[in-house]
Amino acid sequence: GESVGLHLPTLSVQEGDNSIINCAYSNSASDYFIWYKQESGKGPQFIIDIRSNMDKRQGQRVTVLLNKTVKHLSLQIAATQPGDSAVYFCAESLGFQKLVFGTGTRLLVSP
Amino acid sequence: GAVVSQHPSRVICKSGTSVKIECRSLDFQATTMFWYRQFPKKSLMLMATSNEGSKATYEQGVEKDKFLINHASLTLSTLTVTSAHPEDSSFYICSAATGEGGNEQFFGPGTRLTVL
């Protein structure tokens, strides 16, 4: 399930399930969006990106969906594995290369 | 390819001292480097953008005299936290971009600063 409070929103799933992590971005003018994975004590790791002229992009086990009408971005992870456990951030690009990060969602995968 | 390193990975210092953090692009030339700050269980907040050979551009609310940024070469940027105080304790992360089309930034592993 998903919980929101004083801590990061958390999504708990079972190994093998599909995970969907959502993000609301702030600027309707943003033209580039990225999902990052961050493990504890490490820097963000690039997962997948999408430009505003697309509404869907697929990678290996991951899919990003973009809904510009409601300024919503989602990351779908297929067949989630324990190694996917981390905090996931969306980021939007305001102007050339400057990134604004979302608040993050913690994904917990149980074996 | 596209590896970014940071040094040190963690540092503990006394209040009032200055701390320098290095960010290096190991296998590419970075025309632009970015410095972020991240508090526990929070998101990354951009502090400043630096371009090689020019002054850094600081985000609103970030004191340029407290967080000195030097981008002396295409592979090295440094962040110096001057007269550090306990409230400066945080996770500092740099990223680097080639500037060659696209918007992708390559992130370093971060530096954990603890000010006593």
PDB file of C-alpha atoms in Angstrom:
ATOM      1  CA  GLY A   1       0.000   0.000   0.000  1.00  0.00           C
ATOM      2  CA  GLU A   2       0.907   3.674  -0.095  1.00  0.00           C
ATOM      3  CA  SER A   3       1.291   6.015   2.837  1.00  0.00           C
ATOM      4  CA  VAL A   4       1.956   9.731   3.050  1.00  0.00           C
ATOM      5  CA  GLY A   5       2.944  11.572   6.179  1.00  0.00           C
ATOM      6  CA  LEU A   6       5.978  13.014   7.845  1.00  0.00           C
ATOM      7  CA  HIS A   7       8.180  10.571   6.017  1.00  0.00           C
ATOM      8  CA  LEU A   8       8.596   9.871   2.339  1.00  0.00           C
ATOM      9  CA  PRO A   9       5.556   8.328   0.674  1.00  0.00           C
ATOM     10  CA  THR A  10       6.137   4.599   0.609  1.00  0.00           C
ATOM     11  CA  LEU A  11       4.957   1.956  -1.826  1.00  0.00           C
ATOM     12  CA  SER A  12       5.213  -1.612  -0.581  1.00  0.00           C
ATOM     13  CA  VAL A  13       4.948  -4.444  -3.091  1.00  0.00           C
ATOM     14  CA  GLN A  14       5.686  -8.149  -3.307  1.00  0.00           C
ATOM     15  CA  GLU A  15       8.485  -9.466  -5.472  1.00  0.00           C
ATOM     16  CA  GLY A  16       7.170 -10.146  -8.954  1.00  0.00           C
ATOM     17  CA  ASP A  17       4.401  -7.566  -8.775  1.00  0.00           C
ATOM     18  CA  ASN A  18       4.284  -4.576 -11.077  1.00  0.00           C
ATOM     19  CA  SER A  19       4.941  -1.225  -9.372  1.00  0.00           C
ATOM     20  CA  ILE A  20       3.576   2.159 -10.342  1.00  0.00           C
ATOM     21  CA  ILE A  21       5.149   5.275  -8.875  1.00  0.00           C
ATOM     22  CA  ASN A  22       3.454   8.585  -9.509  1.00  0.00           C
ATOM     23  CA  CYS A  23       4.686  12.143  -9.663  1.00  0.00           C
ATOM     24  CA  ALA A  24       2.976  15.486 -10.121  1.00  0.00           C
ATOM     25  CA  TYR A  25       5.232  18.070 -11.692  1.00  0.00           C
ATOM     26  CA  SER A  26       4.910  21.782 -11.250  1.00  0.00           C
ATOM     27  CA  ASN A  27       5.673  23.622 -14.460  1.00  0.00           C
ATOM     28  CA  SER A  28       3.525  23.173 -17.560  1.00  0.00           C
ATOM     29  CA  ALA A  29       6.400  24.602 -19.618  1.00  0.00           C
ATOM     30  CA  SER A  30       8.827  21.805 -18.660  1.00  0.00           C
ATOM     31  CA  ASP A  31       9.913  19.887 -21.728  1.00  0.00           C
ATOM     32  CA  TYR A  32      12.049  17.093 -20.334  1.00  0.00           C
ATOM     33  CA  PHE A  33      11.407  14.633 -17.528  1.00  0.00           C
ATOM     34  CA  ILE A  34      13.584  12.034 -15.869  1.00  0.00           C
ATOM     35  CA  TRP A  35      13.157   9.291 -13.303  1.00  0.00           C
ATOM     36  CA  TYR A  36      16.010   8.600 -10.913  1.00  0.00           C
ATOM     37  CA  LYS A  37      16.621   5.808  -8.437  1.00  0.00           C
ATOM     38  CA  GLN A  38      18.522   6.620  -5.257  1.00  0.00           C
ATOM     39  CA  GLU A  39      19.807   3.993  -2.877  1.00  0.00           C
ATOM     40  CA  SER A  40      20.701   4.900   0.674  1.00  0.00           C
ATOM     41  CA  GLY A  41      23.870   6.999   0.906  1.00  0.00           C
ATOM     42  CA  LYS A  42      24.357   7.168  -2.859  1.00  0.00           C
ATOM     43  CA  GLY A  43      23.768   9.639  -5.629  1.00  0.00           C
ATOM     44  CA  PRO A  44      20.781   9.436  -8.002  1.00  0.00           C
ATOM     45  CA  GLN A  45      20.969   6.892 -10.772  1.00  0.00           C
ATOM     46  CA  PHE A  46      19.319   7.600 -14.141  1.00  0.00           C
ATOM     47  CA  ILE A  47      16.490   5.205 -14.998  1.00  0.00           C
ATOM     48  CA  ILE A  48      14.578   6.598 -17.950  1.00  0.00           C
ATOM     49  CA  ASP A  49      13.658   9.920 -19.496  1.00  0.00           C
ATOM     50  CA  ILE A  50      10.944  11.320 -21.729  1.00  0.00           C
ATOM     51  CA  ARG A  51      10.472  14.511 -23.705  1.00  0.00           C
ATOM     52  CA  SER A  52       7.259  16.483 -23.718  1.00  0.00           C
ATOM     53  CA  ASN A  53       6.487  15.555 -27.325  1.00  0.00           C
ATOM     54  CA  MET A  54       5.933  11.951 -26.217  1.00  0.00           C
ATOM     55  CA  ASP A  55       3.450  10.398 -23.828  1.00  0.00           C
ATOM     56  CA  LYS A  56       5.074   7.012 -23.314  1.00  0.00           C
ATOM     57  CA  ARG A  57       8.532   5.553 -23.405  1.00  0.00           C
ATOM     58  CA  GLN A  58       9.689   2.062 -22.578  1.00  0.00           C
ATOM     59  CA  GLY A  59      12.966   0.734 -21.321  1.00  0.00           C
ATOM     60  CA  GLN A  60      14.046  -2.570 -19.903  1.00  0.00           C
ATOM     61  CA  ARG A  61      11.343  -3.472 -17.338  1.00  0.00           C
ATOM     62  CA  VAL A  62      10.431   0.201 -16.968  1.00  0.00           C
ATOM     63  CA  THR A  63       7.894   2.425 -18.671  1.00  0.00           C
ATOM     64  CA  VAL A  64       7.377   6.137 -18.189  1.00  0.00           C
ATOM     65  CA  LEU A  65       4.029   7.747 -18.937  1.00  0.00           C
ATOM     66  CA  LEU A  66       3.535  11.471 -19.316  1.00  0.00           C
ATOM     67  CA  ASN A  67       0.167  13.231 -19.074  1.00  0.00           C
ATOM     68  CA  LYS A  68       0.745  16.886 -19.821  1.00  0.00           C
ATOM     69  CA  THR A  69      -2.926  17.771 -19.396  1.00  0.00           C
ATOM     70  CA  VAL A  70      -2.788  17.087 -15.672  1.00  0.00           C
ATOM     71  CA  LYS A  71       1.008  17.481 -15.270  1.00  0.00           C
ATOM     72  CA  HIS A  72       1.453  13.909 -14.186  1.00  0.00           C
ATOM     73  CA  LEU A  73       4.310  11.503 -14.666  1.00  0.00           C
ATOM     74  CA  SER A  74       4.407   7.847 -13.730  1.00  0.00           C
ATOM     75  CA  LEU A  75       7.037   5.121 -13.619  1.00  0.00           C
ATOM     76  CA  GLN A  76       5.981   1.546 -14.084  1.00  0.00           C
ATOM     77  CA  ILE A  77       8.351  -1.228 -13.058  1.00  0.00           C
ATOM     78  CA  ALA A  78       7.499  -4.689 -14.294  1.00  0.00           C
ATOM     79  CA  ALA A  79       8.217  -7.803 -12.229  1.00  0.00           C
ATOM     80  CA  THR A  80       9.619  -5.812  -9.342  1.00  0.00           C
ATOM     81  CA  GLN A  81      12.667  -7.299  -7.659  1.00  0.00           C
ATOM     82  CA  PRO A  82      14.163  -6.756  -4.182  1.00  0.00           C
ATOM     83  CA  GLY A  83      17.026  -4.903  -5.857  1.00  0.00           C
ATOM     84  CA  ASP A  84      14.517  -2.301  -7.011  1.00  0.00           C
ATOM     85  CA  SER A  85      14.006  -1.196  -3.408  1.00  0.00           C
ATOM     86  CA  ALA A  86      15.121   2.446  -3.251  1.00  0.00           C
ATOM     87  CA  VAL A  87      13.783   5.982  -3.317  1.00  0.00           C
ATOM     88  CA  TYR A  88      12.549   7.118  -6.713  1.00  0.00           C
ATOM     89  CA  PHE A  89      12.529  10.746  -7.779  1.00  0.00           C
ATOM     90  CA  CYS A  90      11.014  12.366 -10.809  1.00  0.00           C
ATOM     91  CA  ALA A  91      12.679  15.494 -12.114  1.00  0.00           C
ATOM     92  CA  GLU A  92      11.569  18.122 -14.606  1.00  0.00           C
ATOM     93  CA  SER A  93      13.774  20.334 -16.682  1.00  0.00           C
ATOM     94  CA  LEU A  94      13.246  24.057 -16.541  1.00  0.00           C
ATOM     95  CA  GLY A  95      15.274  25.625 -19.251  1.00  0.00           C
ATOM     96  CA  PHE A  96      18.352  23.951 -20.596  1.00  0.00           C
ATOM     97  CA  GLN A  97      19.667  21.292 -18.178  1.00  0.00           C
ATOM     98  CA  LYS A  98      18.426  22.767 -14.893  1.00  0.00           C
ATOM     99  CA  LEU A  99      16.506  20.065 -13.011  1.00  0.00           C
ATOM    100  CA  VAL A 100      13.791  20.394 -10.369  1.00  0.00           C
ATOM    101  CA  PHE A 101      13.265  17.245  -8.344  1.00  0.00           C
ATOM    102  CA  GLY A 102       9.998  15.915  -6.970  1.00  0.00           C
ATOM    103  CA  THR A 103       9.564  14.840  -3.365  1.00  0.00           C
ATOM    104  CA  GLY A 104      10.389  11.175  -3.898  1.00  0.00           C
ATOM    105  CA  THR A 105       8.708   7.827  -3.213  1.00  0.00           C
ATOM    106  CA  ARG A 106      10.246   4.961  -1.301  1.00  0.00           C
ATOM    107  CA  LEU A 107       9.702   1.578  -2.935  1.00  0.00           C
ATOM    108  CA  LEU A 108       9.912  -1.436  -0.635  1.00  0.00           C
ATOM    109  CA  VAL A 109       9.956  -4.843  -2.298  1.00  0.00           C
ATOM    110  CA  SER A 110       9.318  -7.871  -0.136  1.00  0.00           C
ATOM    111  CA  PRO A 111      10.689 -11.259  -1.227  1.00  0.00           C
TER     112      PRO A 111
ATOM    113  CA  GLY B   1      31.358   5.917 -19.368  1.00  0.00           C
ATOM    114  CA  ALA B   2      30.050   9.184 -17.864  1.00  0.00           C
ATOM    115  CA  VAL B   3      31.404   8.613 -14.365  1.00  0.00           C
ATOM    116  CA  VAL B   4      31.402  11.381 -11.793  1.00  0.00           C
ATOM    117  CA  SER B   5      33.341  11.096  -8.551  1.00  0.00           C
ATOM    118  CA  GLN B   6      33.244  13.097  -5.356  1.00  0.00           C
ATOM    119  CA  HIS B   7      35.825  13.451  -2.636  1.00  0.00           C
ATOM    120  CA  PRO B   8      35.601  13.018   0.237  1.00  0.00           C
ATOM    121  CA  SER B   9      32.667  10.638   0.543  1.00  0.00           C
ATOM    122  CA  ARG B  10      32.091  11.728   4.111  1.00  0.00           C
ATOM    123  CA  VAL B  11      33.611  14.396   6.345  1.00  0.00           C
ATOM    124  CA  ILE B  12      33.166  15.405   9.949  1.00  0.00           C
ATOM    125  CA  CYS B  13      34.359  18.835  10.991  1.00  0.00           C
ATOM    126  CA  LYS B  14      34.127  21.245  13.881  1.00  0.00           C
ATOM    127  CA  SER B  15      31.841  24.249  13.774  1.00  0.00           C
ATOM    128  CA  GLY B  16      33.573  27.265  12.282  1.00  0.00           C
ATOM    129  CA  THR B  17      35.921  25.382   9.990  1.00  0.00           C
ATOM    130  CA  SER B  18      35.749  25.305   6.190  1.00  0.00           C
ATOM    131  CA  VAL B  19      35.314  22.159   4.160  1.00  0.00           C
ATOM    132  CA  LYS B  20      36.121  21.614   0.494  1.00  0.00           C
ATOM    133  CA  ILE B  21      34.306  19.006  -1.600  1.00  0.00           C
ATOM    134  CA  GLU B  22      35.611  18.013  -5.016  1.00  0.00           C
ATOM    135  CA  CYS B  23      33.546  16.836  -7.969  1.00  0.00           C
ATOM    136  CA  ARG B  24      35.305  15.275 -10.937  1.00  0.00           C
ATOM    137  CA  SER B  25      34.083  13.995 -14.285  1.00  0.00           C
ATOM    138  CA  LEU B  26      36.376  11.034 -14.906  1.00  0.00           C
ATOM    139  CA  ASP B  27      35.868  10.182 -18.556  1.00  0.00           C
ATOM    140  CA  PHE B  28      34.258  13.216 -20.138  1.00  0.00           C
ATOM    141  CA  GLN B  29      34.514  16.961 -20.155  1.00  0.00           C
ATOM    142  CA  ALA B  30      31.776  18.743 -18.248  1.00  0.00           C
ATOM    143  CA  THR B  31      30.949  22.211 -19.461  1.00  0.00           C
ATOM    144  CA  THR B  32      28.399  22.547 -16.665  1.00  0.00           C
ATOM    145  CA  MET B  33      28.390  21.176 -13.154  1.00  0.00           C
ATOM    146  CA  PHE B  34      25.603  21.387 -10.614  1.00  0.00           C
ATOM    147  CA  TRP B  35      25.652  21.257  -6.835  1.00  0.00           C
ATOM    148  CA  TYR B  36      22.710  19.907  -4.861  1.00  0.00           C
ATOM    149  CA  ARG B  37      21.944  19.564  -1.215  1.00  0.00           C
ATOM    150  CA  GLN B  38      19.799  16.820   0.268  1.00  0.00           C
ATOM    151  CA  PHE B  39      18.497  16.620   3.837  1.00  0.00           C
ATOM    152  CA  PRO B  40      17.426  13.247   5.284  1.00  0.00           C
ATOM    153  CA  LYS B  41      14.248  11.871   3.720  1.00  0.00           C
ATOM    154  CA  LYS B  42      14.032  14.927   1.488  1.00  0.00           C
ATOM    155  CA  SER B  43      14.538  15.644  -2.169  1.00  0.00           C
ATOM    156  CA  LEU B  44      17.551  17.151  -3.900  1.00  0.00           C
ATOM    157  CA  MET B  45      17.604  20.943  -3.906  1.00  0.00           C
ATOM    158  CA  LEU B  46      19.724  22.700  -6.504  1.00  0.00           C
ATOM    159  CA  MET B  47      22.190  25.082  -4.897  1.00  0.00           C
ATOM    160  CA  ALA B  48      24.100  26.414  -7.854  1.00  0.00           C
ATOM    161  CA  THR B  49      25.085  25.898 -11.468  1.00  0.00           C
ATOM    162  CA  SER B  50      28.671  26.384 -12.516  1.00  0.00           C
ATOM    163  CA  ASN B  51      30.157  26.697 -15.960  1.00  0.00           C
ATOM    164  CA  GLU B  52      33.860  26.215 -16.538  1.00  0.00           C
ATOM    165  CA  GLY B  53      35.739  29.479 -16.323  1.00  0.00           C
ATOM    166  CA  SER B  54      32.846  31.627 -15.184  1.00  0.00           C
ATOM    167  CA  LYS B  55      31.120  32.523 -11.940  1.00  0.00           C
ATOM    168  CA  ALA B  56      28.535  30.155 -10.551  1.00  0.00           C
ATOM    169  CA  THR B  57      24.851  30.965 -10.668  1.00  0.00           C
ATOM    170  CA  TYR B  58      23.265  30.473  -7.273  1.00  0.00           C
ATOM    171  CA  GLU B  59      19.670  29.579  -6.564  1.00  0.00           C
ATOM    172  CA  GLN B  60      17.537  31.910  -4.509  1.00  0.00           C
ATOM    173  CA  GLY B  61      18.305  31.625  -0.809  1.00  0.00           C
ATOM    174  CA  VAL B  62      21.760  30.103  -1.252  1.00  0.00           C
ATOM    175  CA  GLU B  63      24.530  32.324   0.111  1.00  0.00           C
ATOM    176  CA  LYS B  64      27.320  32.594  -2.423  1.00  0.00           C
ATOM    177  CA  ASP B  65      29.804  33.766   0.192  1.00  0.00           C
ATOM    178  CA  LYS B  66      29.100  30.734   2.346  1.00  0.00           C
ATOM    179  CA  PHE B  67      29.093  28.134  -0.438  1.00  0.00           C
ATOM    180  CA  LEU B  68      32.040  28.972  -2.650  1.00  0.00           C
ATOM    181  CA  ILE B  69      32.086  27.216  -6.000  1.00  0.00           C
ATOM    182  CA  ASN B  70      35.064  27.012  -8.300  1.00  0.00           C
ATOM    183  CA  HIS B  71      34.901  25.342 -11.712  1.00  0.00           C
ATOM    184  CA  ALA B  72      38.519  25.706 -12.747  1.00  0.00           C
ATOM    185  CA  SER B  73      38.626  23.027 -15.440  1.00  0.00           C
ATOM    186  CA  LEU B  74      36.305  20.943 -17.594  1.00  0.00           C
ATOM    187  CA  THR B  75      36.700  17.999 -15.240  1.00  0.00           C
ATOM    188  CA  LEU B  76      36.757  19.566 -11.782  1.00  0.00           C
ATOM    189  CA  SER B  77      34.425  21.682  -9.683  1.00  0.00           C
ATOM    190  CA  THR B  78      34.829  22.357  -5.975  1.00  0.00           C
ATOM    191  CA  LEU B  79      32.334  23.413  -3.342  1.00  0.00           C
ATOM    192  CA  THR B  80      33.727  25.006  -0.193  1.00  0.00           C
ATOM    193  CA  VAL B  81      31.435  25.331   2.792  1.00  0.00           C
ATOM    194  CA  THR B  82      32.922  28.244   4.717  1.00  0.00           C
ATOM    195  CA  SER B  83      32.601  28.626   8.484  1.00  0.00           C
ATOM    196  CA  ALA B  84      30.454  25.528   8.670  1.00  0.00           C
ATOM    197  CA  HIS B  85      27.758  25.223  11.313  1.00  0.00           C
ATOM    198  CA  PRO B  86      25.684  22.223  12.425  1.00  0.00           C
ATOM    199  CA  GLU B  87      22.781  23.342  10.222  1.00  0.00           C
ATOM    200  CA  ASP B  88      25.069  22.891   7.204  1.00  0.00           C
ATOM    201  CA  SER B  89      25.207  19.167   7.917  1.00  0.00           C
ATOM    202  CA  SER B  90      23.733  17.511   4.856  1.00  0.00           C
ATOM    203  CA  PHE B  91      24.357  15.269   1.868  1.00  0.00           C
ATOM    204  CA  TYR B  92      25.976  17.264  -0.936  1.00  0.00           C
ATOM    205  CA  ILE B  93      25.697  15.859  -4.454  1.00  0.00           C
ATOM    206  CA  CYS B  94      27.220  17.148  -7.655  1.00  0.00           C
ATOM    207  CA  SER B  95      26.289  16.378 -11.229  1.00  0.00           C
ATOM    208  CA  ALA B  96      27.949  17.076 -14.531  1.00  0.00           C
ATOM    209  CA  ALA B  97      26.639  17.659 -18.017  1.00  0.00           C
ATOM    210  CA  THR B  98      28.497  17.610 -21.296  1.00  0.00           C
ATOM    211  CA  GLY B  99      26.361  20.253 -22.907  1.00  0.00           C
ATOM    212  CA  GLU B 100      26.368  18.249 -26.116  1.00  0.00           C
ATOM    213  CA  GLY B 101      22.661  18.056 -26.835  1.00  0.00           C
ATOM    214  CA  GLY B 102      20.169  16.457 -24.498  1.00  0.00           C
ATOM    215  CA  ASN B 103      19.682  17.391 -20.865  1.00  0.00           C
ATOM    216  CA  GLU B 104      21.213  14.418 -19.111  1.00  0.00           C
ATOM    217  CA  GLN B 105      23.161  15.046 -15.929  1.00  0.00           C
ATOM    218  CA  PHE B 106      25.508  12.441 -14.498  1.00  0.00           C
ATOM    219  CA  PHE B 107      25.491  12.370 -10.722  1.00  0.00           C
ATOM    220  CA  GLY B 108      28.304  11.827  -8.273  1.00  0.00           C
ATOM    221  CA  PRO B 109      27.979   9.496  -5.265  1.00  0.00           C
ATOM    222  CA  GLY B 110      27.519  12.347  -2.809  1.00  0.00           C
ATOM    223  CA  THR B 111      29.424  13.667   0.202  1.00  0.00           C
ATOM    224  CA  ARG B 112      28.029  13.368   3.713  1.00  0.00           C
ATOM    225  CA  LEU B 113      29.007  16.450   5.747  1.00  0.00           C
ATOM    226  CA  THR B 114      28.579  16.405   9.507  1.00  0.00           C
ATOM    227  CA  VAL B 115      29.376  19.577  11.431  1.00  0.00           C
ATOM    228  CA  LEU B 116      29.814  19.135  15.160  1.00  0.00           C
TER     229      LEU B 116
END
